[in-house]
Short mmCIF file of C-alpha atoms and ligand atoms in Angstrom, two decimals:
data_model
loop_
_atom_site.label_atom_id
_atom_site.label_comp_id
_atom_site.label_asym_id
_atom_site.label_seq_id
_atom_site.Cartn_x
_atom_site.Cartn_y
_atom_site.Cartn_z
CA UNK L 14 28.56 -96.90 -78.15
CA UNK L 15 30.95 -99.54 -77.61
CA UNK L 16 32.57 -101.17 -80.66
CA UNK L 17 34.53 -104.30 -80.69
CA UNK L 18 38.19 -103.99 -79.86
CA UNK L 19 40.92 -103.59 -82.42
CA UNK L 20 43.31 -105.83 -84.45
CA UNK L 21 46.20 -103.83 -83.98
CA UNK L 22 47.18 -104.18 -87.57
CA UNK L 23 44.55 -102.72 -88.79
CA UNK L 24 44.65 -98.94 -87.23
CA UNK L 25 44.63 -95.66 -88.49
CA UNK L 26 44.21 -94.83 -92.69
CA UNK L 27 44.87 -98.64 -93.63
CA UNK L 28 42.80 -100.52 -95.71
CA UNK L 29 44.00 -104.07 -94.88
CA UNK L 30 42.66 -107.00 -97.99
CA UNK L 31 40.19 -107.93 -95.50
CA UNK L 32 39.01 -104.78 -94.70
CA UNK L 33 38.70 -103.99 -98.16
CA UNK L 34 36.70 -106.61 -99.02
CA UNK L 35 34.37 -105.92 -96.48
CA UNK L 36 33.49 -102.69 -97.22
CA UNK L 37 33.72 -103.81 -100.73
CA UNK L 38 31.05 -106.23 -99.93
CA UNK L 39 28.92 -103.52 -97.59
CA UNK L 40 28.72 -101.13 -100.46
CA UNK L 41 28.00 -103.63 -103.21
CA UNK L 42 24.85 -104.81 -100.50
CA UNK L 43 23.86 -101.53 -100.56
CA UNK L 44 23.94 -99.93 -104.27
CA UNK L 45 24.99 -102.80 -106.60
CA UNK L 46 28.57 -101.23 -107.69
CA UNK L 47 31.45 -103.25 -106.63
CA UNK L 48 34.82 -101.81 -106.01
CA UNK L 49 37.31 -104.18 -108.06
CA UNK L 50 40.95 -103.53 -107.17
CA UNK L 51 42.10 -100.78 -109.26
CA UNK L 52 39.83 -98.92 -107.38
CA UNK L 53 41.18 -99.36 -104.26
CA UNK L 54 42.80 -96.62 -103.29
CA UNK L 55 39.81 -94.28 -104.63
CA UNK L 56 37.77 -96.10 -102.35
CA UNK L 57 40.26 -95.76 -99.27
CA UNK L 58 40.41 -91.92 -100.11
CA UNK L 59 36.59 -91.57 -99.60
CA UNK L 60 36.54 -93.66 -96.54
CA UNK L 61 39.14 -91.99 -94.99
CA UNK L 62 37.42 -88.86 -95.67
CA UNK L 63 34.34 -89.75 -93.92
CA UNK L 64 36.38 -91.36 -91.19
CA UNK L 65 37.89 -88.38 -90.24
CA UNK L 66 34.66 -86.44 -90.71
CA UNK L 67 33.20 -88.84 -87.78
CA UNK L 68 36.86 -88.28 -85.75
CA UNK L 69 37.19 -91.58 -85.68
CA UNK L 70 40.58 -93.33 -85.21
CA UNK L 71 40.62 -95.82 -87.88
CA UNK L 72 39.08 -97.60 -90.88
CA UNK L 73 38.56 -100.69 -88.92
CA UNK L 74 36.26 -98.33 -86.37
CA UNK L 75 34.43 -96.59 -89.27
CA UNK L 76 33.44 -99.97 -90.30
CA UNK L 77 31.71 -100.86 -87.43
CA UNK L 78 30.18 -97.24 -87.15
CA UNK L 79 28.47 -98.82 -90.56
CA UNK L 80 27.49 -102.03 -89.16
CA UNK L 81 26.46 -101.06 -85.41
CA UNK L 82 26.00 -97.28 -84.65
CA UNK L 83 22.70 -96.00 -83.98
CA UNK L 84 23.45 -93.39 -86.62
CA UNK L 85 24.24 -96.08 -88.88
CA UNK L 86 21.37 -95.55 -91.94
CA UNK L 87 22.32 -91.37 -92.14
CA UNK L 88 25.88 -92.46 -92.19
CA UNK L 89 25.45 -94.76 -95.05
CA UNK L 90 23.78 -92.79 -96.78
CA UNK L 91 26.83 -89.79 -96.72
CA UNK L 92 28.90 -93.26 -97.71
CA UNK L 93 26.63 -93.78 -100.88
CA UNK L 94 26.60 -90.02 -101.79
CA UNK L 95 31.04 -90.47 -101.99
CA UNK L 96 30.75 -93.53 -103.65
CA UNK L 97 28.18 -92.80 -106.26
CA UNK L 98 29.09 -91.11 -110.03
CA UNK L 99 26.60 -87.90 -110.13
CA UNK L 100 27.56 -87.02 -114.02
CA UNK L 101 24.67 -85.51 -115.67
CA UNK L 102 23.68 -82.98 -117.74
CA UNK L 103 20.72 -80.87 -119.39
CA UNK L 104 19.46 -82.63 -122.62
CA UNK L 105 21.52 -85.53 -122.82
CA UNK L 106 21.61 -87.95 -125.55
CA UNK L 107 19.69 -85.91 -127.88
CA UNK L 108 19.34 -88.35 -130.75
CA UNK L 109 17.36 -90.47 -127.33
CA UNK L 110 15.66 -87.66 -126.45
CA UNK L 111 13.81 -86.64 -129.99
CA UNK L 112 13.35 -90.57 -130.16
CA UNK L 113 11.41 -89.90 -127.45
CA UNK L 114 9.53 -86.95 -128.29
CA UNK L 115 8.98 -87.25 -131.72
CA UNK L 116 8.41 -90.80 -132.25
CA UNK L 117 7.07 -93.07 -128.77
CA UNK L 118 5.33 -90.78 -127.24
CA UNK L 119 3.34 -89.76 -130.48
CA UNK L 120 3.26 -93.94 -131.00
CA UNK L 121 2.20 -94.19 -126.97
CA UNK L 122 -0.64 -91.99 -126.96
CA UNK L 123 -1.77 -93.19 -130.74
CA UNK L 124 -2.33 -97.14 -128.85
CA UNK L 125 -3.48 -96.12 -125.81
CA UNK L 126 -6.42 -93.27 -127.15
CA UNK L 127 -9.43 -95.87 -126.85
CA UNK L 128 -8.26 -95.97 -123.00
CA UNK L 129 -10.73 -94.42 -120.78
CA UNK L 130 -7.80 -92.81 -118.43
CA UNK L 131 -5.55 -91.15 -120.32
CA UNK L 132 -2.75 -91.31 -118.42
CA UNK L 133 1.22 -91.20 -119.34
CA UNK L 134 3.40 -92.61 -116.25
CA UNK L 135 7.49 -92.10 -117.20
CA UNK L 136 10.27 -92.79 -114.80
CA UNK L 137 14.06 -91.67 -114.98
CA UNK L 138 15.76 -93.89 -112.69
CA UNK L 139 19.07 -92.60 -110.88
CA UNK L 140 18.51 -89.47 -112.20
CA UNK L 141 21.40 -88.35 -110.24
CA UNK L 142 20.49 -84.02 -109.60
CA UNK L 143 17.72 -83.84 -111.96
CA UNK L 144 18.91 -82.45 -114.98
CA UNK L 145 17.23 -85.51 -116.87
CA UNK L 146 13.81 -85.56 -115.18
CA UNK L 147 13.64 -81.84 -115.73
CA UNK L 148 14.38 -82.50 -119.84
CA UNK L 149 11.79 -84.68 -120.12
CA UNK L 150 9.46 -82.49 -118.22
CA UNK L 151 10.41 -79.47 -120.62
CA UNK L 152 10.18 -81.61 -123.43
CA UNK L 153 6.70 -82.81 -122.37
CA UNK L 154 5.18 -79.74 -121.53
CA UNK L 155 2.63 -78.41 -123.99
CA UNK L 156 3.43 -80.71 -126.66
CA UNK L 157 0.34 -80.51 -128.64
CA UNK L 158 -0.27 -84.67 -129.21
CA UNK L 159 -0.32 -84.78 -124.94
CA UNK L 160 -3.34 -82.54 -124.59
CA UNK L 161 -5.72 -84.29 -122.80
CA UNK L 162 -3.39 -86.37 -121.24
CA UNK L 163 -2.30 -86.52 -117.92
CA UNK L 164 1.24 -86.64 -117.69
CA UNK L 165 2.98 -88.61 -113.73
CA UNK L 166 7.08 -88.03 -114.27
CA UNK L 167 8.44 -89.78 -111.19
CA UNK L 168 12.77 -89.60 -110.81
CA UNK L 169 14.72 -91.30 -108.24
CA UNK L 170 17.86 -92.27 -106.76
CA UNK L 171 19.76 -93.81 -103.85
CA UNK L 172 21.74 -90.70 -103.55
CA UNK L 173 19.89 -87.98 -100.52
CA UNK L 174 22.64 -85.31 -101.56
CA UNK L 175 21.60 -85.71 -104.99
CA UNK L 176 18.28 -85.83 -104.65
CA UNK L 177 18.77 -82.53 -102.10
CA UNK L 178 20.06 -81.00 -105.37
CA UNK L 179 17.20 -82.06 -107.88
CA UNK L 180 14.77 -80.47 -105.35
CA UNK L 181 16.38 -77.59 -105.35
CA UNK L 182 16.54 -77.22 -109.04
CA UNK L 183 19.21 -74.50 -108.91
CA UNK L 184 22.15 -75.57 -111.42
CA UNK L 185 25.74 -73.88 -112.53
CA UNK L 186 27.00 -73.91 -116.00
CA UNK L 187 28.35 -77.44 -115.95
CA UNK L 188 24.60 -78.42 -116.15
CA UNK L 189 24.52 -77.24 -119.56
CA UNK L 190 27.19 -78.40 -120.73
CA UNK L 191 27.24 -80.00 -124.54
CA UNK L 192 23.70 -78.77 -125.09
CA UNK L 193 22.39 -78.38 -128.64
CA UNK L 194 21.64 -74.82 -129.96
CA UNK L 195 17.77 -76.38 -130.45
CA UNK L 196 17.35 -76.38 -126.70
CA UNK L 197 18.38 -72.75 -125.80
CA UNK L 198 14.99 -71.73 -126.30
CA UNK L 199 14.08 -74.06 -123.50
CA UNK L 200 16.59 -72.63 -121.05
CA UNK L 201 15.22 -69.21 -121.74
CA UNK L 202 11.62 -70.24 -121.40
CA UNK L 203 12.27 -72.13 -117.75
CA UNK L 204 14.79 -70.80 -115.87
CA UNK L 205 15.09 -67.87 -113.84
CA UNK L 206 18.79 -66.33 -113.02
CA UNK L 207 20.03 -66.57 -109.30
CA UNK L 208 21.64 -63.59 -107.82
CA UNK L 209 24.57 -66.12 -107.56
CA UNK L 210 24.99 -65.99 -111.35
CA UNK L 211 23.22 -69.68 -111.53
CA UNK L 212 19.81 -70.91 -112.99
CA UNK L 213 16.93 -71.69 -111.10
CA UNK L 214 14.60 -74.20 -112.87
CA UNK L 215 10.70 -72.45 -113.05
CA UNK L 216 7.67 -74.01 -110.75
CA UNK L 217 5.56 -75.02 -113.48
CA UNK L 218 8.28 -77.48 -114.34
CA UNK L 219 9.87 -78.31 -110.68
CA UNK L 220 6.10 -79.30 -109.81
CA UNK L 221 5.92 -82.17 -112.87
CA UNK L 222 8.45 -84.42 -111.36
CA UNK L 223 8.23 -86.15 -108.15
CA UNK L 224 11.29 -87.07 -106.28
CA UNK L 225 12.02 -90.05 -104.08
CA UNK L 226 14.43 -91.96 -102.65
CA UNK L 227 14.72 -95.78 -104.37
CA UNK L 228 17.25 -98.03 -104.44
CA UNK L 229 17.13 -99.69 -108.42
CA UNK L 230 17.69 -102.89 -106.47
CA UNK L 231 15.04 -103.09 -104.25
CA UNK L 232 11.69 -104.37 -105.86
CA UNK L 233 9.46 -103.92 -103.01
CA UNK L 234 10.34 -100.18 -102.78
CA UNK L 235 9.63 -99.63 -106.46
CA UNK L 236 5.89 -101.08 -106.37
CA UNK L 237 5.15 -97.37 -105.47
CA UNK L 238 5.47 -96.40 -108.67
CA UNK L 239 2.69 -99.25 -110.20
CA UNK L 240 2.71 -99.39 -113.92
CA UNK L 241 4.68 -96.99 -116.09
CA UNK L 242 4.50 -96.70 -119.81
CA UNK L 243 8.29 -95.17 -119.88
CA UNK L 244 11.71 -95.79 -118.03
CA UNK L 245 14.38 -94.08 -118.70
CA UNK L 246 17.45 -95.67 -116.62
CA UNK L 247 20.84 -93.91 -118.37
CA UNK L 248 24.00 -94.46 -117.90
CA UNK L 249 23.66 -96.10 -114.10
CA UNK L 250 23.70 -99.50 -114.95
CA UNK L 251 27.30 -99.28 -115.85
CA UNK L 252 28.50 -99.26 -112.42
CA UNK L 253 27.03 -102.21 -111.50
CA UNK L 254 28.22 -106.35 -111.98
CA UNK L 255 26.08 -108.39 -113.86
CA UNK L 256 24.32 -109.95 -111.28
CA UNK L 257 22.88 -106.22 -110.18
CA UNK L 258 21.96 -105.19 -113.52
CA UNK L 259 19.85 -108.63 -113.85
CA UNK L 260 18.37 -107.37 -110.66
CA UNK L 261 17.62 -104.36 -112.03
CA UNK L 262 16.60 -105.00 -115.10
CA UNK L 263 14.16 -107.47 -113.82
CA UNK L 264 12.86 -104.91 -111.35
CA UNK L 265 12.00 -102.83 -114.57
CA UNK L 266 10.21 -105.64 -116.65
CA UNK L 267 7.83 -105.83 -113.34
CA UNK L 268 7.14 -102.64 -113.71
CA UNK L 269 6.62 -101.71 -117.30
CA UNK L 270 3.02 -101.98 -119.00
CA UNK L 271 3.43 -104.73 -122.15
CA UNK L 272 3.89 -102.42 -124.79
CA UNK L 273 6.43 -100.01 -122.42
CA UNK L 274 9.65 -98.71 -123.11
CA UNK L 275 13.15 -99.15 -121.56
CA UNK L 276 15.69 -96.24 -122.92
CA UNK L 277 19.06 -97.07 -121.66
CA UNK L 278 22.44 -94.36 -122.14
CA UNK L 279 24.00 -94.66 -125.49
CA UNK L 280 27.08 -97.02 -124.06
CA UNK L 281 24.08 -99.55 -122.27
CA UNK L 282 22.34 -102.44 -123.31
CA UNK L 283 20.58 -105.68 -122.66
CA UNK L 284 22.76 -108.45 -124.60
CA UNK L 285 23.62 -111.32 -122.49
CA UNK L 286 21.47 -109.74 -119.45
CA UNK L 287 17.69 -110.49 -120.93
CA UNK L 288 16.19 -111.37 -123.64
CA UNK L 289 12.50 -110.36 -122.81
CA UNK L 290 12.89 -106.62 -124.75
CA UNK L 291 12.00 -106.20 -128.05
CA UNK L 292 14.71 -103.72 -130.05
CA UNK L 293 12.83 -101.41 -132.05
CA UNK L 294 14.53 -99.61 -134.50
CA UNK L 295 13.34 -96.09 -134.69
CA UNK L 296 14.02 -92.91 -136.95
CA UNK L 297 16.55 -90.99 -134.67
CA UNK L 298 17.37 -94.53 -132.66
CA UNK L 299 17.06 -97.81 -130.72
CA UNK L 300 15.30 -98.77 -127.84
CA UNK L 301 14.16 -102.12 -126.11
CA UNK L 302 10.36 -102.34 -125.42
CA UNK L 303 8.31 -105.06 -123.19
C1 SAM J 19 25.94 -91.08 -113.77
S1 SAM J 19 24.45 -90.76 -112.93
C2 SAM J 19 23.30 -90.82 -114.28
C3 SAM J 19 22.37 -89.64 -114.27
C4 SAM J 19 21.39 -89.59 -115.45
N1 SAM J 19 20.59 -90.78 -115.54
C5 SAM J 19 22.13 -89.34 -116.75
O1 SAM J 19 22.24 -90.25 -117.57
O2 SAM J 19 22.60 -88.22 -116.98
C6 SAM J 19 24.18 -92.32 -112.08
C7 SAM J 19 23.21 -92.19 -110.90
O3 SAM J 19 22.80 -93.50 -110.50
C8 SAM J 19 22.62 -93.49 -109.10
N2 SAM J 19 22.66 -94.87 -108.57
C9 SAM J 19 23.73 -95.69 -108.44
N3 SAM J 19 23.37 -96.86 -107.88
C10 SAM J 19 22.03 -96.78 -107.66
C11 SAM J 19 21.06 -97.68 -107.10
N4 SAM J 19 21.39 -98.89 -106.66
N5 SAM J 19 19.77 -97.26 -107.04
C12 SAM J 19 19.42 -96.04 -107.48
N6 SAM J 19 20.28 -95.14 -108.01
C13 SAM J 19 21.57 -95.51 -108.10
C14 SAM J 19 23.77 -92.62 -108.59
O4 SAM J 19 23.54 -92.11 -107.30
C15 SAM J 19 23.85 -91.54 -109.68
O5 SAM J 19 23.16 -90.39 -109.31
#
């Protein structure tokens, strides 16, 4: 592979303004979270790691590995996986969550009964290593208004090291961190210990969700999922600028059924990005619907 030659300036662990920018620009192409300044160095530290991973002499070089190598689409993605916030957690946002449970799915399935397919399609979108996919599928499972009903949970993101993760379904301690006494009796019910001193998440629930690979950004690759009745898209929109999370958001409004819900993380919302949601105000909270 031959890559163009080398501004002498620009060799070794450098990040030059114009070589920032450019990467800047590559990543924000790619996921929708721009870099500002501050984070410049945090950015340089995770390029140089990958640079050196590669053995490649300089930043400049790794850049063009990006652009030209034939490896190009496996190395992005190991870029994505450094430059992408994986914070999640069992049972997050439980005033959200019983929302959920106890009030729109109950309200869901109530509007929809006269429907000759009775059918329940919810999507958590960047859902990071599947600790929120996996609530909802918990959650879901034999709760008594859903019998009858067939139940699709679909979870995605553009992070393959994440999503190797989720599949796996084999979490540490930090996955349970702040959870509520009133789920323990979940964790006992669905996971099985690992010799490793870890828990394994059961079949029965690992089978309800279906993984994939989807960038939030890319409407063609989310017709897959046709209409859904719930999206759950927490705390992901926060990394990106406002012209992403228009993107985004739009993507979502394509895909909802009228009458579907968007729940967004507690520190999200919609003001000044669309005006198309309705904000219902329910018992244990708020959430936008089409
Ligand atoms: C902080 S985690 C949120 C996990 C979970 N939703 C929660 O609230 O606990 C954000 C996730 O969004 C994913 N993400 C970032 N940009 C994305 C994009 N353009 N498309 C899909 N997923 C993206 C990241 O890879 C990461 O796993």
């Amino acid at each position: 592979m031959r890559y163009p030659p080398l501004d002498s300036s620009q060799t070794g662990e450098i990040l030059s303004d114009d070589l920032f920018y450019a990467f800047v620009d590559l990543i924000y192409r790619q996921t929708g979270i721009r870099f500002d300044k501050e984070s410049r160095f945090v950015l340089q530290r995770r390029l140089v790691h990958r640079m050196r991973a590669l053995g490649l002499p300089s930043l400049e070089r790794y850049y063009y590995h990006l652009l030209y190598h034939p490896d190009r689409e496996r190395e992005m993605d190991q870029l994505i996986d450094l430059v992408t916030t994986h914070e999640t957690y069992f049972f997050r946002e439980k005033r959200q969550l019983r929302c959920f449970v106890e009030e729109i799915v109950p309200l869901l399935v109530q509007e929809r009964r006269a429907e000759p397919a009775r059918v329940l399609r919810i999507w958590s979108a960047g859902c990071s290593t599947g600790e929120e996919p996996y609530s909802i599928a918990m959650l879901l499972r034999g709760l008594p208004v859903l019998t009858g009903w067939q139940l699709f949970i679909f979870a995605s993101d553009i992070s393959s090291r994440a999503l190797q993760v989720a599949r796996q379904g084999i979490y540490g301690s930090g996955s349970f961190r702040d959870m509520e006494p009133e789920y323990e009796a979940y964790v006992r019910q669905y996971f099985e210990p690992t010799p490793d001193g870890r828990l394994r998440i059961r079949d029965e629930i690992r089978q309800m969700v279906l993984f994939g690979r989807v960038n939030l950004l890319d409407s063609s690759s989310l017709a897959l999922y046709g209409w859904l009745d719930v999206i759950f898209c927490r705390n992901v929109l926060i990394y990106f600028d406002t012209e992403a999370k228009k993107r985004a958001i739009q993507n979502f409004y394509e895909r909802l059924r009228p009458g579907g819900f968007l729940l967004l993380g507690h520190s999200e919302s919609l003001l000044g990005l669309d005006s198309r949601f309705q904000l219902v105000h329910f018992r244990n909270d708020m959430v936008y619907r089409k």
